Coordinates of C-alpha atoms in Angstrom, one line a residue:
Chain A
M1 CA 50.5 -8.8 0.8
Q2 CA 52.3 -5.3 1.1
R3 CA 54.0 -6.7 3.9
Y4 CA 56.0 -9.2 1.7
L5 CA 56.3 -6.8 -1.0
T6 CA 58.2 -4.3 1.2
Q7 CA 59.8 -7.5 3.3
R8 CA 61.2 -8.2 -0.4
L9 CA 62.1 -4.8 -1.8
I10 CA 64.5 -4.2 1.8
A11 CA 65.9 -7.8 1.0
F12 CA 67.1 -6.5 -2.5
I13 CA 69.1 -3.7 -0.9
P14 CA 71.8 -5.5 1.2
T15 CA 72.2 -8.6 -1.3
L16 CA 73.8 -6.6 -3.8
F17 CA 75.7 -4.6 -1.4
G18 CA 77.1 -8.0 -0.3
I19 CA 77.6 -9.2 -4.0
S20 CA 79.7 -6.2 -4.6
I21 CA 81.9 -6.7 -1.5
V22 CA 82.4 -10.5 -2.5
I23 CA 83.3 -9.2 -6.1
F24 CA 85.8 -6.7 -4.9
I25 CA 87.6 -8.9 -2.6
V26 CA 87.6 -11.5 -5.0
M27 CA 89.2 -9.2 -7.8
R28 CA 91.4 -7.4 -5.6
L29 CA 92.8 -10.9 -3.8
L30 CA 94.3 -12.2 -7.1
P31 CA 97.8 -12.5 -8.1
G32 CA 98.4 -9.2 -10.8
D33 CA 96.4 -6.4 -11.5
A34 CA 95.3 -4.3 -14.8
I35 CA 98.2 -2.7 -15.0
D36 CA 100.3 -5.8 -14.5
A37 CA 98.9 -7.4 -17.7
M38 CA 98.9 -3.7 -19.6
V39 CA 102.1 -3.3 -19.0
G40 CA 103.5 -7.1 -19.4
T41 CA 102.5 -7.2 -22.5
S42 CA 102.9 -4.1 -25.1
F43 CA 106.0 -1.9 -23.3
K44 CA 108.4 -2.1 -21.0
L45 CA 107.5 0.9 -18.8
T46 CA 109.9 2.3 -15.6
E47 CA 108.8 1.4 -11.4
A48 CA 108.1 5.2 -11.6
Q49 CA 105.8 5.5 -14.8
I50 CA 104.2 2.2 -13.0
A51 CA 103.7 4.2 -10.0
A52 CA 102.1 6.7 -12.0
L53 CA 99.6 5.0 -13.4
R54 CA 98.7 3.0 -10.2
E55 CA 98.6 6.3 -8.6
Y56 CA 96.0 7.5 -11.5
F57 CA 93.9 4.7 -11.7
G58 CA 94.1 4.7 -8.0
F59 CA 95.8 1.0 -7.2
D60 CA 97.5 2.6 -4.3
K61 CA 94.9 3.6 -2.6
P62 CA 94.3 1.5 0.3
L63 CA 91.4 -1.6 -0.3
P64 CA 88.4 0.1 1.9
E65 CA 89.0 3.4 0.3
Q66 CA 89.3 1.8 -3.5
Y67 CA 85.8 0.2 -2.8
W68 CA 84.2 3.2 -1.3
I69 CA 85.0 5.1 -4.4
W70 CA 84.0 2.8 -6.7
L71 CA 80.3 2.4 -4.9
T72 CA 79.9 5.7 -4.4
S73 CA 80.4 6.7 -8.4
A74 CA 78.7 2.9 -9.0
L75 CA 75.5 4.4 -7.3
R76 CA 75.8 7.2 -9.5
G77 CA 75.7 5.5 -12.6
D78 CA 80.1 5.4 -13.1
F79 CA 81.1 1.9 -13.2
G80 CA 84.5 3.4 -14.2
F81 CA 86.7 3.5 -17.2
S82 CA 88.1 0.1 -18.9
V83 CA 92.1 0.2 -18.5
R84 CA 92.4 -0.9 -21.8
S85 CA 90.3 0.9 -24.4
G86 CA 90.0 3.6 -21.7
A87 CA 85.7 3.9 -22.8
P88 CA 83.5 4.6 -19.7
V89 CA 82.1 1.1 -19.0
L90 CA 78.5 1.3 -18.2
P91 CA 77.4 2.5 -21.5
E92 CA 79.7 -0.3 -23.3
I93 CA 77.5 -3.1 -21.1
L94 CA 74.4 -1.3 -21.6
A95 CA 74.9 -1.3 -25.9
R96 CA 75.3 -4.9 -25.1
F97 CA 72.5 -6.0 -22.7
P98 CA 70.0 -6.0 -25.3
L99 CA 70.9 -8.8 -27.5
T100 CA 71.6 -10.8 -24.3
L101 CA 68.5 -10.3 -22.5
E102 CA 66.7 -10.9 -25.8
L103 CA 68.6 -14.0 -25.9
A104 CA 67.8 -15.1 -22.2
I105 CA 63.9 -14.2 -22.7
L106 CA 64.0 -16.2 -26.0
A107 CA 65.5 -19.3 -24.1
M108 CA 62.8 -18.7 -21.4
L109 CA 60.0 -18.6 -23.7
I110 CA 61.6 -21.8 -25.2
A111 CA 61.3 -23.4 -22.4
T112 CA 58.6 -22.7 -21.4
A113 CA 56.7 -23.5 -24.3
I114 CA 58.3 -27.0 -24.6
G115 CA 58.6 -27.6 -20.8
I116 CA 54.8 -26.5 -19.6
P117 CA 52.9 -28.5 -22.1
I118 CA 54.9 -32.2 -22.1
G119 CA 54.5 -31.9 -18.1
V120 CA 51.1 -31.3 -17.9
L121 CA 50.8 -34.4 -20.6
A122 CA 53.5 -36.4 -18.6
A123 CA 51.3 -35.7 -15.2
V124 CA 48.0 -36.6 -16.7
K125 CA 49.1 -39.9 -18.5
R126 CA 51.4 -40.8 -16.2
D127 CA 53.7 -44.1 -16.9
S128 CA 52.0 -43.9 -20.4
Y129 CA 55.0 -43.8 -23.1
I130 CA 54.4 -39.8 -23.2
D131 CA 55.4 -39.6 -19.6
I132 CA 58.0 -42.1 -20.3
A133 CA 59.7 -39.8 -24.0
G134 CA 59.0 -36.8 -21.2
R135 CA 61.0 -38.3 -18.6
L136 CA 64.2 -39.4 -20.9
F137 CA 63.7 -35.8 -21.9
A138 CA 64.4 -33.8 -19.4
L139 CA 67.1 -36.6 -17.9
I140 CA 68.8 -35.7 -21.6
G141 CA 68.4 -32.0 -20.4
L142 CA 70.0 -32.5 -16.9
A143 CA 72.6 -34.3 -18.3
L144 CA 73.7 -32.5 -21.8
P145 CA 75.5 -29.5 -21.2
N146 CA 74.0 -26.2 -23.2
F147 CA 77.1 -25.8 -25.1
W148 CA 77.5 -29.4 -26.3
M149 CA 74.1 -29.3 -27.5
G150 CA 75.1 -26.0 -29.0
T151 CA 77.9 -28.2 -31.0
L152 CA 75.2 -30.8 -31.9
I153 CA 73.1 -28.2 -33.2
I154 CA 75.4 -26.2 -35.3
L155 CA 76.7 -29.7 -36.2
V156 CA 73.1 -31.5 -37.6
L157 CA 72.4 -28.1 -39.1
S158 CA 75.6 -27.8 -41.4
V159 CA 75.7 -31.0 -41.8
A160 CA 72.5 -32.4 -42.1
F161 CA 70.6 -29.4 -44.0
G162 CA 73.8 -28.1 -45.1
I163 CA 73.2 -24.4 -43.8
L164 CA 75.5 -22.3 -42.0
P165 CA 74.1 -20.7 -38.3
N166 CA 74.8 -16.9 -39.1
S167 CA 78.1 -16.3 -37.4
G168 CA 78.4 -12.6 -39.0
D169 CA 77.4 -9.1 -38.5
Y170 CA 74.5 -9.3 -36.0
T171 CA 71.8 -7.5 -36.6
D172 CA 69.9 -5.2 -34.6
F173 CA 66.6 -6.3 -33.4
V174 CA 64.9 -2.7 -34.6
K175 CA 66.6 -2.7 -37.9
D176 CA 66.0 -6.2 -38.9
P177 CA 63.2 -8.3 -37.0
I178 CA 63.4 -11.2 -39.0
A179 CA 66.9 -11.9 -39.7
N180 CA 67.5 -10.5 -35.4
L181 CA 65.1 -13.7 -34.7
K182 CA 66.7 -16.0 -37.6
Q183 CA 69.7 -15.4 -35.9
L184 CA 69.0 -16.1 -32.3
L185 CA 66.7 -19.0 -33.0
F186 CA 69.3 -21.5 -32.4
P187 CA 71.2 -19.7 -29.6
A188 CA 67.9 -19.8 -27.7
L189 CA 67.0 -23.0 -28.5
T190 CA 70.7 -24.7 -27.0
L191 CA 70.1 -22.2 -23.9
G192 CA 66.5 -22.9 -24.1
F193 CA 66.5 -26.7 -24.3
A194 CA 68.2 -27.5 -20.8
F195 CA 65.7 -25.2 -19.1
S196 CA 62.9 -26.6 -20.7
A197 CA 63.7 -30.5 -18.9
S198 CA 64.1 -28.6 -15.4
I199 CA 60.9 -27.4 -16.5
M200 CA 59.2 -30.1 -17.5
R201 CA 59.7 -31.7 -14.4
T202 CA 58.9 -28.8 -12.1
T203 CA 55.4 -29.4 -13.9
R204 CA 55.0 -32.7 -13.2
S205 CA 55.7 -33.4 -10.2
S206 CA 53.4 -30.1 -9.4
M207 CA 50.5 -31.4 -11.2
L208 CA 50.7 -35.4 -10.2
E209 CA 50.6 -33.5 -6.8
E210 CA 47.6 -31.7 -8.0
L211 CA 45.6 -34.2 -9.6
R212 CA 45.5 -36.3 -6.5
Q213 CA 43.8 -33.6 -4.4
D214 CA 40.2 -33.1 -3.3
Y215 CA 39.7 -30.1 -4.9
A216 CA 40.6 -31.8 -8.4
R217 CA 37.9 -34.9 -7.5
T218 CA 35.0 -32.1 -6.6
A219 CA 35.4 -30.5 -10.2
R220 CA 35.2 -34.0 -11.7
G221 CA 32.8 -34.9 -9.2
K222 CA 30.3 -31.9 -10.1
G223 CA 31.1 -33.0 -13.9
L224 CA 33.6 -30.4 -15.3
K225 CA 35.5 -31.9 -18.2
E226 CA 38.6 -33.3 -17.9
Q227 CA 40.0 -30.5 -19.5
A228 CA 38.8 -28.1 -17.6
V229 CA 39.6 -29.6 -14.1
I230 CA 43.5 -30.1 -15.4
V231 CA 44.0 -26.6 -17.1
G232 CA 41.6 -24.3 -15.0
H233 CA 41.9 -26.5 -11.6
C234 CA 44.7 -28.2 -11.1
L235 CA 47.6 -26.2 -13.9
K236 CA 46.8 -23.4 -11.8
N237 CA 47.5 -24.3 -8.5
A238 CA 50.9 -26.6 -10.2
L239 CA 52.0 -23.2 -11.6
I240 CA 53.1 -21.8 -8.0
P241 CA 56.5 -23.7 -8.2
I242 CA 56.6 -23.7 -11.8
I243 CA 57.2 -19.7 -11.3
T244 CA 59.2 -20.1 -9.0
I245 CA 61.8 -21.8 -10.7
I246 CA 61.4 -20.3 -14.2
G247 CA 62.7 -17.2 -11.9
L248 CA 65.3 -18.8 -10.6
E249 CA 67.1 -20.5 -13.7
T250 CA 65.9 -17.2 -15.8
G251 CA 68.8 -15.9 -13.6
Y252 CA 71.0 -18.5 -14.9
L253 CA 70.4 -18.2 -18.2
F254 CA 72.5 -15.6 -17.7
G255 CA 75.7 -17.0 -16.5
G256 CA 74.8 -20.1 -19.3
A257 CA 74.6 -16.7 -22.4
I258 CA 78.0 -17.2 -21.5
I259 CA 78.9 -20.0 -23.7
V260 CA 76.3 -19.8 -25.8
E261 CA 77.5 -16.4 -26.8
E262 CA 81.2 -17.6 -27.3
V263 CA 79.5 -20.9 -29.5
F264 CA 77.6 -19.1 -31.9
A265 CA 79.7 -15.3 -31.5
L266 CA 77.0 -12.9 -30.1
P267 CA 78.5 -9.7 -29.3
G268 CA 76.3 -9.8 -26.0
I269 CA 77.8 -8.9 -21.7
G270 CA 78.9 -12.5 -22.1
R271 CA 81.5 -12.1 -24.9
F272 CA 82.0 -8.6 -23.3
L273 CA 82.7 -10.4 -19.8
L274 CA 85.3 -12.7 -21.2
N275 CA 87.3 -10.4 -23.2
G276 CA 87.0 -8.4 -19.6
I277 CA 88.4 -11.4 -18.1
A278 CA 91.3 -12.0 -20.6
Q279 CA 92.2 -8.9 -20.6
R280 CA 92.1 -8.2 -17.0
D281 CA 90.1 -5.0 -17.2
Y282 CA 88.8 -4.6 -13.8
A283 CA 86.6 -2.5 -14.3
I284 CA 84.8 -4.2 -17.3
V285 CA 84.7 -7.7 -14.7
Q286 CA 83.5 -5.5 -11.8
G287 CA 80.9 -3.8 -13.4
T288 CA 79.6 -6.5 -15.6
I289 CA 79.3 -9.0 -13.2
I290 CA 77.5 -6.5 -10.3
F291 CA 75.3 -6.2 -13.9
I292 CA 75.3 -9.6 -14.0
A293 CA 73.7 -10.0 -9.9
F294 CA 71.8 -7.4 -10.6
N295 CA 69.6 -8.3 -13.3
F296 CA 69.7 -12.1 -11.3
V297 CA 68.0 -10.8 -8.0
A298 CA 65.2 -8.1 -9.9
I299 CA 64.6 -11.1 -12.0
N300 CA 63.9 -13.2 -8.5
L301 CA 62.2 -10.3 -7.2
I302 CA 59.8 -10.0 -10.1
A303 CA 58.9 -14.2 -9.6
D304 CA 58.4 -12.8 -5.8
L305 CA 55.9 -11.2 -7.1
A306 CA 54.9 -13.1 -9.6
Y307 CA 54.6 -15.9 -7.0
A308 CA 52.4 -13.9 -4.7
F309 CA 49.9 -12.9 -7.3
A310 CA 49.8 -16.7 -8.4
N311 CA 49.7 -17.4 -4.7
P312 CA 46.1 -15.9 -3.1
R313 CA 47.4 -17.7 0.3
I314 CA 49.7 -14.7 0.1
R315 CA 48.2 -12.5 -2.3
Y316 CA 45.4 -11.8 0.3
D317 CA 47.5 -12.2 3.6
Chain B
M1 CA 86.7 -53.7 13.4
T2 CA 83.5 -54.1 13.8
T3 CA 82.5 -50.7 12.3
V4 CA 84.8 -52.2 8.8
R5 CA 82.5 -55.1 8.8
A6 CA 79.3 -53.1 10.0
F7 CA 80.0 -50.9 7.3
L8 CA 80.8 -53.6 4.7
I9 CA 77.5 -55.1 5.7
E10 CA 75.8 -51.8 5.0
L11 CA 77.5 -51.8 1.7
G12 CA 76.2 -55.3 0.7
K13 CA 73.1 -54.4 1.6
T14 CA 72.9 -50.9 -0.1
L15 CA 74.5 -52.6 -3.6
K16 CA 72.0 -55.4 -3.3
L17 CA 69.1 -52.8 -3.1
L18 CA 70.8 -51.4 -5.7
A19 CA 70.7 -54.3 -8.1
R20 CA 67.2 -54.8 -7.9
N21 CA 67.3 -51.6 -9.2
R22 CA 67.3 -51.2 -12.8
V23 CA 68.4 -48.0 -13.4
A24 CA 70.3 -47.4 -10.9
F25 CA 72.1 -50.6 -11.9
F26 CA 72.0 -49.3 -15.0
G27 CA 74.2 -46.3 -14.2
L28 CA 76.3 -48.1 -12.0
I29 CA 77.4 -50.3 -14.5
V30 CA 78.1 -47.4 -17.0
L31 CA 79.8 -45.8 -14.6
V32 CA 82.0 -48.7 -13.5
T33 CA 83.0 -48.9 -17.3
L34 CA 84.1 -45.8 -17.7
I35 CA 86.1 -45.3 -14.8
F36 CA 87.5 -49.3 -15.6
L37 CA 88.4 -47.4 -19.7
S38 CA 89.7 -44.6 -18.4
Y39 CA 92.6 -46.3 -16.0
I40 CA 92.8 -49.4 -17.3
G41 CA 92.4 -49.0 -21.0
P42 CA 95.3 -46.3 -21.5
L43 CA 97.9 -48.6 -20.5
I44 CA 96.2 -51.3 -23.2
W45 CA 96.1 -48.4 -25.6
P46 CA 99.5 -46.1 -25.0
A47 CA 98.6 -42.2 -26.4
E48 CA 99.5 -42.1 -30.4
T49 CA 103.0 -39.3 -30.3
K50 CA 102.8 -38.6 -33.8
S51 CA 99.9 -37.6 -36.3
N52 CA 99.2 -39.5 -39.1
L53 CA 98.6 -36.3 -42.1
A54 CA 97.1 -39.7 -44.4
A55 CA 94.3 -40.2 -42.5
I56 CA 92.7 -37.1 -41.2
Y57 CA 89.0 -36.9 -40.5
Q58 CA 88.4 -40.4 -41.1
G59 CA 84.7 -41.8 -40.7
P60 CA 84.3 -44.8 -38.7
S61 CA 86.2 -48.1 -39.7
W62 CA 87.5 -51.0 -38.3
Q63 CA 90.7 -49.5 -37.5
H64 CA 88.9 -46.1 -36.0
P65 CA 86.0 -47.5 -34.8
L66 CA 84.8 -43.6 -33.7
G67 CA 87.2 -42.0 -36.7
T68 CA 90.0 -39.5 -37.2
D69 CA 90.7 -36.0 -35.7
F70 CA 92.4 -33.3 -37.8
Q71 CA 95.9 -34.9 -36.9
G72 CA 95.1 -38.3 -38.5
Q73 CA 94.8 -40.1 -34.6
D74 CA 91.8 -42.1 -33.3
N75 CA 88.8 -40.6 -31.6
L76 CA 88.3 -43.8 -29.9
R77 CA 91.9 -43.9 -28.2
Q78 CA 91.5 -40.3 -27.3
V79 CA 88.2 -41.0 -25.0
I80 CA 89.9 -43.7 -23.5
H81 CA 92.9 -40.8 -22.4
G82 CA 91.1 -38.0 -22.1
G83 CA 88.3 -39.6 -19.4
R84 CA 90.6 -39.3 -16.4
V85 CA 91.3 -36.4 -15.0
I86 CA 87.4 -35.4 -15.8
L87 CA 86.5 -38.2 -13.2
E88 CA 89.6 -37.4 -10.9
I89 CA 88.4 -33.4 -10.9
A90 CA 84.5 -34.6 -10.3
F91 CA 85.3 -37.0 -7.7
I92 CA 87.4 -34.3 -5.9
T93 CA 85.5 -31.7 -5.9
G94 CA 82.0 -33.4 -4.9
I95 CA 83.9 -35.0 -2.1
L96 CA 85.2 -31.4 -0.8
T97 CA 81.9 -29.5 -2.1
T98 CA 79.7 -32.2 0.4
L99 CA 82.2 -31.7 3.3
I100 CA 81.8 -28.0 3.5
A101 CA 78.8 -28.0 3.1
V102 CA 77.5 -30.8 5.6
T103 CA 80.2 -28.8 8.0
L104 CA 78.5 -25.3 7.9
G105 CA 75.2 -26.8 6.6
S106 CA 74.9 -28.8 10.1
L107 CA 76.9 -26.5 12.2
S108 CA 74.2 -22.9 11.4
A109 CA 71.5 -25.7 12.2
F110 CA 72.8 -27.1 14.9
L111 CA 74.3 -23.9 16.7
G112 CA 72.0 -21.0 15.7
G113 CA 71.9 -17.5 16.9
A114 CA 74.5 -15.1 15.4
F115 CA 76.6 -18.1 13.1
D116 CA 73.2 -19.3 11.9
S117 CA 72.2 -15.6 10.7
V118 CA 75.6 -15.0 9.0
M119 CA 76.2 -18.1 7.8
T120 CA 72.4 -17.8 6.3
E121 CA 73.2 -14.1 5.1
L122 CA 76.5 -15.0 3.5
I123 CA 74.7 -18.6 1.3
N124 CA 71.8 -15.8 0.3
V125 CA 74.5 -13.4 -1.5
W126 CA 76.5 -16.3 -2.5
L127 CA 73.8 -17.9 -4.9
T128 CA 73.4 -14.3 -5.8
I129 CA 76.7 -13.9 -7.1
P130 CA 76.5 -15.6 -10.9
Q131 CA 78.7 -18.8 -10.9
F132 CA 79.7 -19.5 -14.3
P133 CA 81.4 -16.0 -14.9
L134 CA 83.6 -15.7 -11.4
L135 CA 84.0 -19.6 -11.5
A136 CA 85.6 -18.0 -15.0
I137 CA 87.2 -14.8 -13.8
L138 CA 89.2 -17.1 -10.8
A139 CA 90.3 -19.7 -13.2
T140 CA 91.6 -17.4 -15.8
M141 CA 93.8 -15.2 -13.4
L142 CA 95.1 -18.0 -11.0
K143 CA 96.0 -19.3 -14.1
V144 CA 94.4 -23.1 -13.0
S145 CA 96.7 -25.7 -14.3
D146 CA 96.3 -27.8 -11.3
V147 CA 93.7 -31.0 -10.4
W148 CA 93.2 -29.9 -7.0
L149 CA 94.1 -26.6 -7.6
L150 CA 90.3 -26.5 -9.8
A151 CA 88.6 -28.7 -7.8
I152 CA 88.9 -26.6 -4.8
I153 CA 87.7 -23.3 -6.6
L154 CA 84.8 -25.3 -7.7
A155 CA 84.0 -26.9 -4.2
L156 CA 84.1 -23.2 -2.9
L157 CA 82.2 -21.7 -5.7
D158 CA 79.3 -25.1 -5.3
W159 CA 78.9 -25.6 -1.4
P160 CA 76.1 -23.0 -0.6
G161 CA 73.4 -24.7 -2.6
L162 CA 73.9 -28.2 -0.9
A163 CA 74.7 -26.2 2.6
R164 CA 70.6 -24.5 2.6
Q165 CA 69.8 -27.9 2.5
V166 CA 71.5 -29.2 4.4
R167 CA 70.8 -26.6 7.2
A168 CA 67.1 -27.3 6.6
Q169 CA 67.4 -31.3 7.0
V170 CA 69.0 -31.1 9.6
L171 CA 67.0 -28.4 11.0
S172 CA 63.8 -31.0 10.6
L173 CA 66.1 -34.1 11.8
K174 CA 66.5 -31.6 15.0
Q175 CA 63.3 -31.9 16.2
R176 CA 63.4 -35.4 16.7
D177 CA 62.5 -37.5 19.9
Y178 CA 66.1 -39.4 19.4
V179 CA 68.0 -36.2 19.2
E180 CA 66.3 -34.6 22.0
A181 CA 66.8 -36.8 23.8
A182 CA 70.6 -36.5 23.1
I183 CA 70.8 -32.8 23.9
T184 CA 69.0 -33.8 27.7
L185 CA 72.2 -36.1 28.0
D186 CA 74.2 -33.5 26.7
L187 CA 76.3 -36.0 24.8
G188 CA 77.9 -33.2 23.1
T189 CA 77.9 -31.5 19.5
P190 CA 80.1 -33.8 17.4
H191 CA 78.6 -36.8 18.9
I192 CA 74.7 -35.5 18.6
I193 CA 75.6 -34.2 14.9
F194 CA 78.3 -37.2 13.8
R195 CA 76.3 -40.2 15.6
E196 CA 72.7 -39.1 15.6
I197 CA 72.1 -36.9 12.9
M198 CA 74.4 -38.1 10.2
P199 CA 73.3 -41.4 9.8
N200 CA 69.9 -40.7 9.2
M201 CA 71.2 -37.8 6.2
M202 CA 73.7 -40.7 4.1
S203 CA 71.9 -41.3 1.9
Y204 CA 70.9 -37.6 0.6
I205 CA 74.6 -36.6 1.0
A206 CA 75.0 -40.0 -1.3
I207 CA 73.0 -38.2 -4.0
S208 CA 74.3 -35.0 -3.3
L209 CA 77.7 -35.7 -3.7
I210 CA 76.9 -37.4 -7.2
F211 CA 75.0 -34.2 -8.5
A212 CA 77.5 -32.0 -7.3
M213 CA 80.3 -34.2 -9.3
T214 CA 77.3 -33.7 -12.3
G215 CA 78.4 -29.6 -11.3
A216 CA 81.4 -29.7 -11.5
I217 CA 81.9 -32.1 -15.1
Y218 CA 80.3 -29.3 -16.4
Q219 CA 81.5 -26.5 -15.4
Q220 CA 85.3 -28.2 -16.1
T221 CA 84.7 -29.1 -19.9
G222 CA 82.3 -25.7 -20.0
L223 CA 86.5 -23.8 -18.9
V224 CA 88.3 -25.9 -21.5
F225 CA 85.5 -25.8 -23.9
L226 CA 86.0 -21.9 -23.4
G227 CA 89.6 -21.9 -23.2
L228 CA 89.8 -20.4 -19.7
V229 CA 92.2 -23.3 -17.9
P230 CA 95.8 -24.3 -20.1
L231 CA 94.8 -26.4 -22.9
S232 CA 96.8 -29.8 -22.2
G233 CA 96.5 -33.0 -21.9
A234 CA 94.5 -35.3 -22.5
N235 CA 90.5 -34.4 -21.8
W236 CA 87.2 -34.3 -23.6
G237 CA 86.9 -30.6 -23.3
V238 CA 89.6 -30.3 -25.2
M239 CA 89.2 -32.5 -27.4
L240 CA 85.7 -31.0 -28.0
S241 CA 87.6 -28.0 -27.8
L242 CA 90.0 -28.3 -30.3
A243 CA 87.2 -29.7 -32.9
Y244 CA 85.0 -26.4 -32.6
N245 CA 88.3 -24.4 -33.4
R246 CA 89.6 -25.8 -35.9
G247 CA 86.5 -26.5 -37.6
A248 CA 85.5 -30.0 -37.5
I249 CA 82.6 -29.2 -36.8
Y250 CA 81.9 -28.1 -40.1
T251 CA 83.3 -30.7 -41.6
V252 CA 80.8 -34.3 -42.5
D253 CA 83.4 -36.8 -42.3
A254 CA 84.6 -35.3 -39.0
L255 CA 81.5 -36.0 -37.4
G256 CA 83.0 -38.6 -35.6
N257 CA 85.5 -36.2 -33.9
V258 CA 82.8 -34.3 -32.1
L259 CA 80.5 -36.8 -31.5
A260 CA 82.9 -38.6 -29.3
P261 CA 83.4 -36.3 -26.7
V262 CA 80.3 -35.4 -26.9
G263 CA 78.6 -38.6 -26.2
A264 CA 81.8 -39.8 -24.0
I265 CA 80.9 -36.5 -21.4
A266 CA 76.6 -37.6 -21.6
L267 CA 77.2 -40.9 -21.0
L268 CA 79.3 -40.0 -18.0
Q269 CA 76.8 -37.1 -16.7
L270 CA 74.1 -40.0 -17.5
S271 CA 74.9 -42.4 -15.6
L272 CA 75.6 -40.4 -12.3
V273 CA 72.3 -38.6 -13.3
W274 CA 71.1 -42.7 -13.0
L275 CA 73.0 -43.6 -10.0
A276 CA 71.5 -40.9 -8.0
R277 CA 68.2 -41.4 -9.0
G278 CA 68.3 -45.5 -8.1
L279 CA 69.8 -44.2 -4.7
E280 CA 67.0 -41.7 -4.0
E281 CA 64.7 -44.9 -4.6
V282 CA 66.8 -47.6 -2.6
F283 CA 67.6 -45.1 0.1
N284 CA 64.1 -43.8 0.2
P285 CA 61.6 -46.3 1.7
R286 CA 58.7 -45.1 0.2
L287 CA 59.8 -44.5 -2.7
R288 CA 61.0 -48.6 -2.6
T289 CA 58.9 -50.8 -4.8
S290 CA 60.2 -54.1 -3.1
V291 CA 62.4 -55.1 -0.9

């Protein structure tokens, strides 16, 4: 197990390194730069002034040097300054991150709470109405993009129940947990819906596989109640692929969060990134993407660890 | 000529099998209907050029079966006009993604060695980069307004997942006796990849192509919805974006304006997923119930 963990931890670093290079290259290959975007919209500057600005922000240096400067400062926790506002990027990201993280965690909890029970039921009662309904649910979750879902939720709430989802000021969880959860409930449902469908599908197929195994028959043969066989024996083994899917998809939730934050007007890192993109603010975009990628890799690492704990074949290796 | 005939015979057989599979057949019918409506429909029902202020946000009626939008224009007509671009981008992206993924994935599995190591590492890193944010950056900064450019960007982002699966498939097919025989006979890499391995993967590739299309539909409508690519022309994403930004979403009477594009997208996605599921059963003899 220790070898497995060390391998995973070692693979973490080159992956992040690779991501940072790819993002840096993509940002620099694109036509135009932050200075153009800054100057183009507000003032007319002379060539000399533009050159001075370029020099000030370091855009005149050769690319490998720019990358090196950015990388070494990023390692010290300095993600640079926003070209627009002049504020350091990392504190801005960290200030917005709790909201996005909370949204992702809530969505994951909702998705697991819906996906696993329905998946187990569908597998146990295969080809029954529950199974058919569950499969239909999974299909809809797969086919409907999450912003349609978000729009539909707003629509149903506002039209049928006359409540408008809160799109005013965001309340911090620490200040008022209940108001905060009220605000995040529908965004989290939106984000979690598609996710619950994929968890349900994985749970169903994985449970079907386990229910067929010899050990399940043995457990039934020695007189265990069906419930004990399903939960205590089969689900425990079926959890292994489910954990992998949860880990992978939680990473994707950060991508989905961008759209959901926009739809529900929540000030998370998704909206921050969108604004950064619109203003061509290199430091913000680079920093945010690296930050999201870092979380993605970290979550996968945690999933790998959970996987190792759930799977005795790795645990006792 | 013989290849064309063989292909047509194969196609006929597949369609026959498809007709027996209710889910796949239903998906195919919905898909063909949507394609037909999007390409032939505009010729029968030309676009409305004037707004009709007297008919803003109307509910369903005989004249406007799906109601009207903020300009008093017919929602159904807009849905008919808005499918073409989405279908085209989805199709081109699907083809390009599959082409890149199949070429690189099979080469990687087949050549092995340094190329394989580099590809595997590249794919791993690529898959870790948050796709949608990167797509948002590329689409905004390149000011995408061209169908092909958007499709190329989508394909460049989407290929790694599929390439990894293709690589695994080829690796396992490579072990089969007939491929080993071809290697021993020194028939050359192109022959082995295209004549021995590919035919055995066609079903898999067809299904992946469909899933690549659903991914492309999601991504492009997401971009349009967020306003990251220019809002021009008729497009279901543009329709929903306008409905959302003009507040149709908070108006009871404007239900049709929101539900029409949502329904159209959902129907297109569902038809593709149904078709893919059905094809899976058709091509995989073990899943097939009767032949």
